[in-house]
Coordinates of C-alpha atoms in Angstrom, one line a residue:
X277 CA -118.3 -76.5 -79.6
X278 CA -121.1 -77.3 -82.1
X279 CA -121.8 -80.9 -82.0
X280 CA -121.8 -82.9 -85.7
X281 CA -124.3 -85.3 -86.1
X282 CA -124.6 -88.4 -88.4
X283 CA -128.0 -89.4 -89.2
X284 CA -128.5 -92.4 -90.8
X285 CA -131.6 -92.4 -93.5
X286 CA -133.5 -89.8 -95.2
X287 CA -136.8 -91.3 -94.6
X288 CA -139.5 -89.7 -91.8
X289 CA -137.0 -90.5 -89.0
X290 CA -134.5 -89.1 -91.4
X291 CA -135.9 -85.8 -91.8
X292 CA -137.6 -85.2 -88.3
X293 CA -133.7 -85.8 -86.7
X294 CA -132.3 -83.5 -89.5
X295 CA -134.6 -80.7 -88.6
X296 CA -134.6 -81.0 -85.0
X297 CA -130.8 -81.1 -85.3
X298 CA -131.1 -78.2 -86.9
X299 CA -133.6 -76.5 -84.3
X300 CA -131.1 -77.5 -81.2
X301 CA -128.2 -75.8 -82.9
X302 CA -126.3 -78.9 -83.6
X303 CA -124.8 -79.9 -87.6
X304 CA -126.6 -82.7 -88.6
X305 CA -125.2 -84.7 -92.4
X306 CA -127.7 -87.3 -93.4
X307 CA -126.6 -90.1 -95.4
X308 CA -128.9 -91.5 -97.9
X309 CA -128.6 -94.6 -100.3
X310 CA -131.3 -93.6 -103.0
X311 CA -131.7 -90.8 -104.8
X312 CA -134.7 -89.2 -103.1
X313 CA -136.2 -89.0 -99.5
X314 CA -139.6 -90.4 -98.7
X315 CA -138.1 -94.3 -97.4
X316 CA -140.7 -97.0 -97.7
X317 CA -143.1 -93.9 -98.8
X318 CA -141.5 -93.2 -102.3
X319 CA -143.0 -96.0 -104.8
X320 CA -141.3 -97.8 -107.5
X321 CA -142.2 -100.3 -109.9
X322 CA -139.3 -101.9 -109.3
X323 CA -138.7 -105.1 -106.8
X324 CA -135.2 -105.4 -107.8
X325 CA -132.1 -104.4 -104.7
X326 CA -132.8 -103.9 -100.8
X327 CA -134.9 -100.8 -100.7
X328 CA -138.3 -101.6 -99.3
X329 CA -141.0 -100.3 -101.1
X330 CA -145.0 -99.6 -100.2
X331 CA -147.1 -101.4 -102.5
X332 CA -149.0 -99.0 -105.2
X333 CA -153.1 -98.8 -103.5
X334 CA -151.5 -98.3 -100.0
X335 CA -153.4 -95.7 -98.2
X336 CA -152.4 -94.4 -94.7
X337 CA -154.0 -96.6 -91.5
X338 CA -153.7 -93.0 -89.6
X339 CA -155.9 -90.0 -90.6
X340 CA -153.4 -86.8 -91.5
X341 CA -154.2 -85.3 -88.2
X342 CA -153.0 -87.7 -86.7
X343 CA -150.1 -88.5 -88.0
X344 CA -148.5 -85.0 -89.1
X345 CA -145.3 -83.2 -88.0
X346 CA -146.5 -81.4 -85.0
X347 CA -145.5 -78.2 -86.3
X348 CA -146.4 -78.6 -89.8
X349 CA -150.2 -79.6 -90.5
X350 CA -151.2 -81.6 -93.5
X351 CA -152.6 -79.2 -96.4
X352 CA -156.3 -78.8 -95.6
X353 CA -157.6 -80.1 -99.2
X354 CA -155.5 -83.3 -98.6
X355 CA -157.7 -86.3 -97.6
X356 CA -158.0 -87.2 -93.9
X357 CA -156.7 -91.1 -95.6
X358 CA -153.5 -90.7 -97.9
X359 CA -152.4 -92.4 -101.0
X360 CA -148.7 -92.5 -101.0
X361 CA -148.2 -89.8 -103.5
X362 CA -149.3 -87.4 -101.0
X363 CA -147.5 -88.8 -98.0
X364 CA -144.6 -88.4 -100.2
X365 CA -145.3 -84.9 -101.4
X366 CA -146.1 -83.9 -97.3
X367 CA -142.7 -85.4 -96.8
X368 CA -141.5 -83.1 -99.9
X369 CA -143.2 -79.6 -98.6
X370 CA -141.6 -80.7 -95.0
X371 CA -137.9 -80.2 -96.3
X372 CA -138.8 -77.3 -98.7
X373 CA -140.1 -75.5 -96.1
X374 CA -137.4 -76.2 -93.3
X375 CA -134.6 -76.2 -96.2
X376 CA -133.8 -79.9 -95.0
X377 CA -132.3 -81.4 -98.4
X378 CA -128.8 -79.5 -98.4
X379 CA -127.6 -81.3 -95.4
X380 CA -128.7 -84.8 -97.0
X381 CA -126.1 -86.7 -99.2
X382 CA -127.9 -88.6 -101.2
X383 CA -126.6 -92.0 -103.0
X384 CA -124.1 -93.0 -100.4
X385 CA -124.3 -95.8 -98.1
X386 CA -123.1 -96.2 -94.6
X387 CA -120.7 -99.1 -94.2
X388 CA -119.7 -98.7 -90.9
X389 CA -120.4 -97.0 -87.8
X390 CA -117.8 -97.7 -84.7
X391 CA -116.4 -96.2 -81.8
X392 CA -113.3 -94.3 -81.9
X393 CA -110.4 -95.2 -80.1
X394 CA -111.3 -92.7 -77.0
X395 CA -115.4 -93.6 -76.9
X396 CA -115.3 -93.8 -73.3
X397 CA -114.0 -89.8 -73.0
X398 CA -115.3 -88.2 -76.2
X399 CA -118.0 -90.6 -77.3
X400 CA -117.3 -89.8 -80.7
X401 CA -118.0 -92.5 -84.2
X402 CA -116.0 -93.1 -87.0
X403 CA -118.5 -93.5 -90.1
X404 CA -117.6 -94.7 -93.2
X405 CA -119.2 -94.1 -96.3
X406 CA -119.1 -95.0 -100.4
X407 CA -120.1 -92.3 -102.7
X408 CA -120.0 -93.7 -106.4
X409 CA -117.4 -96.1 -105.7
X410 CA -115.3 -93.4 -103.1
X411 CA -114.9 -94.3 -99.9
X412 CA -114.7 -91.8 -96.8
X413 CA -114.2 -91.4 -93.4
X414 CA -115.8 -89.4 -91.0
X415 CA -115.6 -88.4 -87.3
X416 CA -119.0 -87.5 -86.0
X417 CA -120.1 -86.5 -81.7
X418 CA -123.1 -88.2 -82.1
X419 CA -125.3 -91.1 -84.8
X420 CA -128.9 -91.0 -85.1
X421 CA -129.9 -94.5 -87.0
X422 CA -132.9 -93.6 -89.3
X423 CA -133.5 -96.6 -90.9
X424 CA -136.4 -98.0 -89.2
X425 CA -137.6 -101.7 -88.9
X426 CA -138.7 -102.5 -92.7
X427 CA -135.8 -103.9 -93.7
X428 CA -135.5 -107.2 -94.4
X429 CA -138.4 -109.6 -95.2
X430 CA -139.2 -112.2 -92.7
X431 CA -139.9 -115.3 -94.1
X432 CA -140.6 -118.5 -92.0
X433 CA -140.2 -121.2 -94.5
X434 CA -139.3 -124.0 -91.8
X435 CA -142.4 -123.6 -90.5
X436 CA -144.0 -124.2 -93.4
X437 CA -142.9 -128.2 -94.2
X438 CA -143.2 -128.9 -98.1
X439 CA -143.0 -125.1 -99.1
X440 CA -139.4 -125.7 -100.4
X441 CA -139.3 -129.1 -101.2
X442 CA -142.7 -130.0 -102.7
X443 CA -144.9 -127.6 -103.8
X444 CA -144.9 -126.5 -107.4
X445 CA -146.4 -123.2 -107.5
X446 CA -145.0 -119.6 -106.4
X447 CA -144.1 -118.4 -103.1
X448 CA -143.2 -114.9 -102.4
X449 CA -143.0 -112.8 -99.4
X450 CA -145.5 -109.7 -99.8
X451 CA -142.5 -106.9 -99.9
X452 CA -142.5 -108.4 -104.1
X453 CA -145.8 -107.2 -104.1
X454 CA -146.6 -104.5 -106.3
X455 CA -149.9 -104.7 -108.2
X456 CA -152.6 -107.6 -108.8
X457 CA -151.6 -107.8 -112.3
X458 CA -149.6 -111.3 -111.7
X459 CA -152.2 -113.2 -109.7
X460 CA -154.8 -113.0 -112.1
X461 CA -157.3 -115.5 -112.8
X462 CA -154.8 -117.5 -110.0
X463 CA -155.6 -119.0 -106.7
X464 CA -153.6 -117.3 -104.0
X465 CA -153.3 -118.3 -100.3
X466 CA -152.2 -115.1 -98.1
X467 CA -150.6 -115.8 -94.7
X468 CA -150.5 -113.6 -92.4
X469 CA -153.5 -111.4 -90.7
X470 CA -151.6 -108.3 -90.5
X471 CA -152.5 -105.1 -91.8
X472 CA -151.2 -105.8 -95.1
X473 CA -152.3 -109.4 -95.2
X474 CA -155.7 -107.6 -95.2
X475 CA -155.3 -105.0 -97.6
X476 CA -153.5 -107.6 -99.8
X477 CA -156.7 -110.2 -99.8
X478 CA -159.1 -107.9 -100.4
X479 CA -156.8 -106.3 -103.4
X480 CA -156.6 -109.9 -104.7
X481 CA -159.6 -110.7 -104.3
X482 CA -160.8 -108.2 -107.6
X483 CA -158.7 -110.3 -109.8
X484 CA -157.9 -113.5 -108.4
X485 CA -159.9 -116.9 -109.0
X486 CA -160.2 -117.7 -105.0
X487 CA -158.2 -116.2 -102.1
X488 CA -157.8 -118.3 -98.5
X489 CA -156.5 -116.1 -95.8
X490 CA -154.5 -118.4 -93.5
X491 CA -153.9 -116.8 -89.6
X492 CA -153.4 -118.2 -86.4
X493 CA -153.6 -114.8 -84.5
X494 CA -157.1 -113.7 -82.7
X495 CA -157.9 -110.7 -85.1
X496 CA -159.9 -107.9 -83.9
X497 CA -161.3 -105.7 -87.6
X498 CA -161.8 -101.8 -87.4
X499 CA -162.7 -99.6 -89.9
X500 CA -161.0 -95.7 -90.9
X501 CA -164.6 -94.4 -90.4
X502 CA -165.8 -94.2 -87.3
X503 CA -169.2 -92.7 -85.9
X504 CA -170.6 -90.0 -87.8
X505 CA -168.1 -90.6 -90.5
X506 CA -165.2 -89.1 -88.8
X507 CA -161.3 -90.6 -88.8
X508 CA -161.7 -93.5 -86.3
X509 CA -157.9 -92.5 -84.2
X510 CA -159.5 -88.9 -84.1
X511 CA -162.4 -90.0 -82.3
X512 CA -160.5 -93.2 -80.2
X513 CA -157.5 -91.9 -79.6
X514 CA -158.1 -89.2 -76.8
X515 CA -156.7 -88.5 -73.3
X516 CA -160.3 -89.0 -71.6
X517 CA -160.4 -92.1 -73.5
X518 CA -156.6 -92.6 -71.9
X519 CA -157.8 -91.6 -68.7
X520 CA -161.1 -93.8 -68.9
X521 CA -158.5 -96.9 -69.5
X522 CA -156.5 -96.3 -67.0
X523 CA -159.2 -95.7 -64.1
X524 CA -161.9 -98.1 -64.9
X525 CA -160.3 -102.3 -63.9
X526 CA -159.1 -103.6 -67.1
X527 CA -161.3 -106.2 -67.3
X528 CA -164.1 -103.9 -68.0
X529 CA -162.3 -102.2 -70.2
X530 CA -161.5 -105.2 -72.7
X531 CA -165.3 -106.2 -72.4
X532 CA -166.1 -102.5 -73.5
X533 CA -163.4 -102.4 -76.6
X534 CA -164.9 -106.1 -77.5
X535 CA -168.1 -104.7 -77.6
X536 CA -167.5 -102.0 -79.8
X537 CA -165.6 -104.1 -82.0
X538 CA -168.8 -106.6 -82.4
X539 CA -170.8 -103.7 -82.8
X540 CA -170.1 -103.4 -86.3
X541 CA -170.3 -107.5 -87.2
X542 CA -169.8 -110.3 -84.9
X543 CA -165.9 -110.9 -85.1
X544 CA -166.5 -115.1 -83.5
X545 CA -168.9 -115.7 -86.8
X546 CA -166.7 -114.7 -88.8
X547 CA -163.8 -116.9 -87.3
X548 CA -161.7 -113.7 -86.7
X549 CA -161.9 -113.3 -83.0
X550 CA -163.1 -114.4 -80.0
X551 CA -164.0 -112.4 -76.7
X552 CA -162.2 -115.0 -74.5
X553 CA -158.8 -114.7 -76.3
X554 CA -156.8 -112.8 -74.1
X555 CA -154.0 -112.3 -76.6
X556 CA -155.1 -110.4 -79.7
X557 CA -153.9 -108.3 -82.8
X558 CA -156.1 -105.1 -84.3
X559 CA -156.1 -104.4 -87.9
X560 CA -157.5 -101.5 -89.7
X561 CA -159.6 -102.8 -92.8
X562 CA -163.2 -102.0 -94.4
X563 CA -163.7 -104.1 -96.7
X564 CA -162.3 -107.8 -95.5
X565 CA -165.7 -108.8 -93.4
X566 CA -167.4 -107.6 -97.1
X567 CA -164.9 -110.3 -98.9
X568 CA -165.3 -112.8 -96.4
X569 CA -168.8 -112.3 -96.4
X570 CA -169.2 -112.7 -100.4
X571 CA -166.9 -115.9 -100.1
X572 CA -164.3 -113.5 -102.3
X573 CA -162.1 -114.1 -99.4
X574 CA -161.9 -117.6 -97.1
X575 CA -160.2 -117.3 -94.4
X576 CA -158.3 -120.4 -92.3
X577 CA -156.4 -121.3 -90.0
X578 CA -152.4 -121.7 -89.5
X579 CA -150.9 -123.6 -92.5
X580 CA -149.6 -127.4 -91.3
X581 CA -147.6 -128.2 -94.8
X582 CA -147.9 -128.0 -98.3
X583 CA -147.8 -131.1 -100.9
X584 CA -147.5 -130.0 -104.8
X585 CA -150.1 -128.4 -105.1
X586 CA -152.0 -128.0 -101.7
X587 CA -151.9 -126.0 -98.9
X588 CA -152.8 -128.7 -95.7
X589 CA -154.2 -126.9 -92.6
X590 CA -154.2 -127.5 -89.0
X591 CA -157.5 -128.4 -88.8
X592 CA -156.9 -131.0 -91.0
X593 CA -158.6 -129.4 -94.4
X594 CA -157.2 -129.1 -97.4
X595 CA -157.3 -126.5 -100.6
X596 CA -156.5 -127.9 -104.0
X597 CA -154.6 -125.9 -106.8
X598 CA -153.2 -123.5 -105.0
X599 CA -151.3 -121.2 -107.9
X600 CA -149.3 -118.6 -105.2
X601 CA -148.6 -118.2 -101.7
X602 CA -147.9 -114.7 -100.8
X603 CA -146.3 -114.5 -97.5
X604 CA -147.6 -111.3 -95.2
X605 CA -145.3 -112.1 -92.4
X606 CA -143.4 -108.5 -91.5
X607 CA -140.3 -107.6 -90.8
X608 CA -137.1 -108.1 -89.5
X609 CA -134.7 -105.3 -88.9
X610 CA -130.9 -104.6 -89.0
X611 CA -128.6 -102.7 -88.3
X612 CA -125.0 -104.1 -90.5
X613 CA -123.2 -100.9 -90.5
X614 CA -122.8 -101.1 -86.7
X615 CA -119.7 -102.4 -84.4
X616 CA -121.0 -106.1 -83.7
X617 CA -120.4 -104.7 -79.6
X618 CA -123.2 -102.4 -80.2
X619 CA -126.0 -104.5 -83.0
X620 CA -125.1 -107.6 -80.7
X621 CA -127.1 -105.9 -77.7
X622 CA -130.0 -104.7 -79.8
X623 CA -132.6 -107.6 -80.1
X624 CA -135.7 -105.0 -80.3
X625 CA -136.6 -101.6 -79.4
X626 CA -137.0 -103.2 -75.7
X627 CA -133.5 -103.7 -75.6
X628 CA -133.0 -99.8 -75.8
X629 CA -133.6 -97.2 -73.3
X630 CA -137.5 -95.3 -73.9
X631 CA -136.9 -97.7 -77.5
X632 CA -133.9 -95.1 -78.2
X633 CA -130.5 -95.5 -76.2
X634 CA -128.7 -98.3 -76.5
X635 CA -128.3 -97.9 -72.6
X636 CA -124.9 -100.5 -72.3
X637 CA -122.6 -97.1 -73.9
X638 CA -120.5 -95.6 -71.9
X639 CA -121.7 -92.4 -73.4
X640 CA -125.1 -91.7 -74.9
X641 CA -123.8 -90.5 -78.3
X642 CA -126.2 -93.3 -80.2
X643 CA -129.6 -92.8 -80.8
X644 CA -132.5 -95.8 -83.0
X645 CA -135.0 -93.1 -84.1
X646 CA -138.2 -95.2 -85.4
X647 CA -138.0 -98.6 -83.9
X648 CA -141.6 -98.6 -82.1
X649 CA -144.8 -99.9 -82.5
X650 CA -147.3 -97.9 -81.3
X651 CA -151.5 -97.8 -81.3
X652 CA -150.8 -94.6 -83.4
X653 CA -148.5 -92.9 -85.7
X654 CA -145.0 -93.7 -86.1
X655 CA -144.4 -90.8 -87.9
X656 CA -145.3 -89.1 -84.7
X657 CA -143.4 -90.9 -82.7
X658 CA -140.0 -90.8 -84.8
X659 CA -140.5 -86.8 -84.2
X660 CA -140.7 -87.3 -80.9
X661 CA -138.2 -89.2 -80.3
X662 CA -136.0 -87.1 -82.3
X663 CA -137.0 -83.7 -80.0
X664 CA -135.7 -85.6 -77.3
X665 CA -132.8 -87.0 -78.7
X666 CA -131.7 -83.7 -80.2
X667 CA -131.6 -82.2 -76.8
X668 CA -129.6 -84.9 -75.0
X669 CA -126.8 -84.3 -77.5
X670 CA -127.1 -79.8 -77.4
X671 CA -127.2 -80.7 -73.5
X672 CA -130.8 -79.9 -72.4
X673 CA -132.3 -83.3 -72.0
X674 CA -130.2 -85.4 -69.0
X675 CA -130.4 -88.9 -69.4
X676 CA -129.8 -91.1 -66.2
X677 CA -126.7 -93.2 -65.5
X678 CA -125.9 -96.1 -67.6
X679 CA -126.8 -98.7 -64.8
X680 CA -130.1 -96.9 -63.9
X681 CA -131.3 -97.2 -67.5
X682 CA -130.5 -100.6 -67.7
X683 CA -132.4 -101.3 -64.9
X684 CA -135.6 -99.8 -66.8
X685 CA -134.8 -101.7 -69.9
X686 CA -135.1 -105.3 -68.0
X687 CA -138.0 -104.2 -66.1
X688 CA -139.6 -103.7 -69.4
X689 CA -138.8 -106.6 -71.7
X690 CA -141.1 -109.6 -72.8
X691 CA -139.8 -112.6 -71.3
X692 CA -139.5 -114.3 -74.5
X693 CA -138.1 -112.8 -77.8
X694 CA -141.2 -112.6 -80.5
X695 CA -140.9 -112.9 -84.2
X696 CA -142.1 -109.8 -86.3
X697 CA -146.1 -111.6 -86.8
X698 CA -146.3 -111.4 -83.0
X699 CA -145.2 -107.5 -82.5
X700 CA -148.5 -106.7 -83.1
X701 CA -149.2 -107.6 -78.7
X702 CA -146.0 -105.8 -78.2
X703 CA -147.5 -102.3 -79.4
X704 CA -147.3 -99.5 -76.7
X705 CA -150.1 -97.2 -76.4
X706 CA -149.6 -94.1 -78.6
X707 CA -150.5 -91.5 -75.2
X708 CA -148.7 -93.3 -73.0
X709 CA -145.2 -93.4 -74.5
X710 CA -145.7 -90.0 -76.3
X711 CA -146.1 -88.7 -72.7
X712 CA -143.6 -90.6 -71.3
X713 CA -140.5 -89.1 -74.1
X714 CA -142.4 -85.6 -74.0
X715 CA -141.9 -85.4 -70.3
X716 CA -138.8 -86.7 -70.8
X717 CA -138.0 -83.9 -73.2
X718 CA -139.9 -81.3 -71.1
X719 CA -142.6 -80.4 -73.9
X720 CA -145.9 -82.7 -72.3
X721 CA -148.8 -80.4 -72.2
X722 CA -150.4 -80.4 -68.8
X723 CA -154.2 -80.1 -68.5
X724 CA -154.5 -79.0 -65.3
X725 CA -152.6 -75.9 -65.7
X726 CA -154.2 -75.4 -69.7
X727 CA -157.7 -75.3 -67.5
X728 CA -156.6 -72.3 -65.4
X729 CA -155.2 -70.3 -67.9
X730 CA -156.8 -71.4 -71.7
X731 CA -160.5 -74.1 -70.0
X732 CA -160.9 -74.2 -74.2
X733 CA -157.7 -75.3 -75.3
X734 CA -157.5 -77.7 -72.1
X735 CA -160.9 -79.2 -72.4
X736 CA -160.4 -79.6 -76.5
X737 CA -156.7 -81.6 -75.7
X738 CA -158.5 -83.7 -73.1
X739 CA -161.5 -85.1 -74.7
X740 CA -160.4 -84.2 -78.2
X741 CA -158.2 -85.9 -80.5
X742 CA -154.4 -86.0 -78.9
X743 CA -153.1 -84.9 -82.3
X744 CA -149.3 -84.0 -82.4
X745 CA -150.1 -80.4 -81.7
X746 CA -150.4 -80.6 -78.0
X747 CA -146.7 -81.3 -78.0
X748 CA -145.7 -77.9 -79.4
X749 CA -147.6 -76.0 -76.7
X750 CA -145.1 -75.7 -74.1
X751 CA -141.5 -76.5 -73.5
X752 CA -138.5 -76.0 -76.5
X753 CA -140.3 -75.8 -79.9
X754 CA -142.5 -74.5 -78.9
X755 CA -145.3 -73.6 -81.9
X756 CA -147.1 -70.5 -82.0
X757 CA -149.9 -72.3 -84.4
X758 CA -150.4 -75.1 -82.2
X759 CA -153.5 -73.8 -80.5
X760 CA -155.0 -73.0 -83.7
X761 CA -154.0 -76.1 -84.9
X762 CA -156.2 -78.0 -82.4
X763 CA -158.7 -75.5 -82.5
X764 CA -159.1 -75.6 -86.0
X765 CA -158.7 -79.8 -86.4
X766 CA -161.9 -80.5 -87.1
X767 CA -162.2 -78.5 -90.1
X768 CA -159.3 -79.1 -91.7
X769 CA -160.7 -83.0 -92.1
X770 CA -164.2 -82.1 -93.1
X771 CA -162.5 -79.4 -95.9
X772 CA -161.6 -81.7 -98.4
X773 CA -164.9 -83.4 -98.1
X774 CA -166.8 -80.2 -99.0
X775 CA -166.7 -80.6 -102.7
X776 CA -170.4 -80.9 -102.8
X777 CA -172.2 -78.8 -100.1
X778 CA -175.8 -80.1 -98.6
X779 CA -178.3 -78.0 -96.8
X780 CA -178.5 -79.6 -93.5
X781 CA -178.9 -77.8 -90.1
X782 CA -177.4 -80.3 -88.1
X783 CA -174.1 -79.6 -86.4
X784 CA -171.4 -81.4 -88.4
X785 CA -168.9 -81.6 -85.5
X786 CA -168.3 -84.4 -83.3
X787 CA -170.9 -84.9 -80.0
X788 CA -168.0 -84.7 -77.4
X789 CA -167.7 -80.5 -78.3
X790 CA -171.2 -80.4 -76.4
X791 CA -170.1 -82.7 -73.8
X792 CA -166.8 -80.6 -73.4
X793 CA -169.5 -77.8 -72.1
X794 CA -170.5 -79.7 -69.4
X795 CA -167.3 -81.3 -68.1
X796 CA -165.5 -78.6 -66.8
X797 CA -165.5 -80.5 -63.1
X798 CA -164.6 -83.9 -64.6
X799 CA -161.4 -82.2 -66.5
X800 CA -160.1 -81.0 -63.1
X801 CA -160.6 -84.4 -61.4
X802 CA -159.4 -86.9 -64.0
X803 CA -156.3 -84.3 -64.8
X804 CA -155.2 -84.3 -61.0
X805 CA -155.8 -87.7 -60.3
X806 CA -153.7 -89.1 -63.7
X807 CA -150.9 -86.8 -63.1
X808 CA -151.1 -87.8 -59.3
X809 CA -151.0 -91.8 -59.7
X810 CA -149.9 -92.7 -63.9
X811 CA -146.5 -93.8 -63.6
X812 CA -143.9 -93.1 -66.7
X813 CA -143.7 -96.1 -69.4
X814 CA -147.9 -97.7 -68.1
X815 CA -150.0 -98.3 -70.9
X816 CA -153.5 -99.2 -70.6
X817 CA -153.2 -101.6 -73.8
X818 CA -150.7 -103.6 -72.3
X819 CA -152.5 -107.6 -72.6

């Protein structure tokens, strides 16, 4: 029997557990409340209802590479960094091409998701849904829940004496945000550090009479460009890098990732970081040490109240005529539709199983696709975690018993519960947990065998980018382009950058292809001794 499969959310996890349904043989409906796929990715105007919406200049923290389907590059003339027009057209040619929109219904909401009355021996859900006012039910084998973790805004007011009872001007929490048009001429105080906080500033600070940038977090500042102009996660973001984190003491390795990061402008002048904090967020920005620099951007610390008219800090300074405060404070998710047995469990992705299974069920029929934070793409992620997920349910992937994933889950969780500003030391490393669901899935490329049989391929997916390609090499899903995708990487992000062509002998492509040459004997030793000692689930940027 064909399983049916509700999936919740026509977003990226949306589509990727649509078409991987699809590829495991399974029926897949996806229920969507807009009118159009693309989640936060499709832009509107509009601030009005619960959809959450990316603000207009957004442009992707990831380079395209990086963050693509793993069988389904970006266009080559697309930019390595992407407004989201063209995320959302990607997204667009993604269901065109795998003829994904028929089994979305768009404009109807989920109300509720809960067990049938024999969960325990069929593991089935009884989802209702409203379509224009219509209510229906339906009996599904299995729920994939799509909706990721921008949902609803978290804003901290009670920590924030005054900003309620006393202070005069506008506070709003950066999810409003659109355009600069409204803050004008205004002084604006941003808290939050973020990534967005960031981008938001700087934006601002075109228009705006004065920004202040209020944190409390240790911020570390990278740039998209890395050496030699490249896409700084396809020159980071490798398994020799991986490798190099997990071998050398970790000690070292946090005074080497400091250095770089002071490399490009001394992060402890600029009151953004020190290299004795020991708990730390990353942002990806260009431009903020430039608006700090130019006093376009001031930053400060945590707020300690607000009068009328002032913001009051905790190092007891004060800034007059402040016009709006524009709250960069993240996220919270939910999940309302669900039986309060199942959401009641569910604090964060830690509570879940690999961040997916809800692992108190008496059968796995469940799945959060999207809930991570990782050093790298969630768009990536999603898709794995969708691969995987779509096997459990056609019967492929075994998961262990209930108890033994619970287990794993406590072993794994913070101590304390974090708010959504603190997440940020909660991210997993994008290798590490990538591996861990691939080799959970069966599809994790191994080196040492891709040295015996292709020493190109294997020495391009160890010291080259670990783009989503190496996870169509092997295994179900396998992609028949995905050696020439990784082969061919490189070019595809100088192409669009070739609109004006120099005469210059020099050898446009990254330093490590030379070093690949001569590391033939260092492959083989790093790739048997990681497989040897890494353990499922480490990460090297655990702090």
């Amino acid at each position: 029997m064909v399983w049916c499969v509700a999936v919740i959310g026509a977003g990226v996890g949306g589509l990727v557990s649509v078409k991987c349904c699809l590829d495991e043989g399974l029926e897949p409906i996806c229920f969507e409340s807009s009118e159009d796929i693309g989640g936060v990715w499709r832009y509107t105007d509009s601030t009005d209802g619960s959809r959450v919406s990316v603000y207009r200049s957004i442009i992707t923290n990831t380079s395209k590479e990086m963050s693509c389907f793993s069988d389904f590059p970006y266009p080559e003339d697309f930019p390595s960094y992407l407004p989201h027009s063209l995320v959302l057209e990607y997204f667009r040619m993604y269901a065109q091409h795998f003829d994904l929109l028929r089994h979305i219904r768009f404009q109807t909401t989920v109300l509720s998701v809960r067990k049938r009355p024999d969960f325990t021996t069929s593991g089935q859900w009884e989802v209702v849904t409203e379509t224009g006012g219509v209510r229906e039910s339906h009996i599904f084998d299995a729920v994939m829940v799509c909706t990721g973790h921008y949902q609803e805004p978290y804003l901290p007011l009670a920590s924030f004496p005054g900003i309620e009872s006393r202070f005069k001007g506008q506070h709003l929490h950066s999810r409003e945000y659109r355009d600069v048009q409204a803050f004008r001429g205004k002084r604006v105080l941003v808290v939050g550090i973020g990534n967005t906080g960031g981008d938001l500033s700087v934006e601002l600070s075109r228009v705006a009479a004065k920004v202040f940038l209020s944190t409390r977090s240790n911020t570390w500042v990278i740039s998209r460009v890395s050496d030699h102009g490249f896409p700084f996660d396809m020159v980071g973001t490798t398994r020799f890098n991986h490798f190099l984190d997990w071998l050398l003491p970790s000690a070292l390795t946090r005074r080497i990732r400091f250095w770089k990061f002071n490399s490009r402008f001394n992060h402890a002048n600029y009151g953004l970081a020190s290299s004795k904090s020991s708990k730390f967020k990353i942002i990806v920005n260009e431009e903020l040490p430039f608006c700090l620099l130019s006093g376009t951007v001031v930053l400060k610390p945590n707020v300690k109240e607000f009068t009328e008219n002032s913001a009051v800090f905790e190092d007891g300074t004060t800034e007059e005529d402040i016009d709006v405060v524009l709250f960069a404070t993240g996220y919270n998710f939910s999940f309302p539709f669900l039986e309060e047995s199942v959401r009641s469990v569910i604090d964060d992705n830690r509570s879940l199983y690999k961040c997916v299974f809800p692992p108190q069920l008496e059968k796995p029929t469940l799945a959060i696709i999207g809930l991570i934070q990782l050093t790298g793409s969630i768009m990536v992620g999603s898709e794995m975690q969708a691969r995987w997920v779509a096997g459990v349910f056609a019967g492929w992937n075994k998961l262990p018993p209930p108890s033994r994933m619970m287990a794993d889950v406590l072993k794994r969780k913070p101590p304390v519960k974090r708010n959504p500003s603190e997440r940020e030391n909660l991210k997993m490393s994008f290798i590490s947990y990538m591996d861990e669901i691939a080799a959970s899935a069966g599809v994790k490329p191994s080196v040492l065998r891709l040295l015996l049989t292709d020493p190109q391929l294997a020495l391009a997916v160890f010291f080259g980018p670990c783009s989503p390609y190496q996870f169509r090499l092997v295994g179900r899903g396998k992609w028949s382009g995905a050696r020439a995708a990784i082969l061919t990487q490189w070019q595809r992000t100088l192409k669009p950058l070739r609109t004006r062509v120099v005469d210059d002998n020099s050898d446009s492509s990254p330093g490590w292809r030379w070093m690949c040459l001569l590391a033939l004997p260092a492959a083989l030793t790093a790739g048997f001794l990681f497989s040897k000692y890494s353990q499922p689930g480490w990460s090297p940027w655990a702090g």
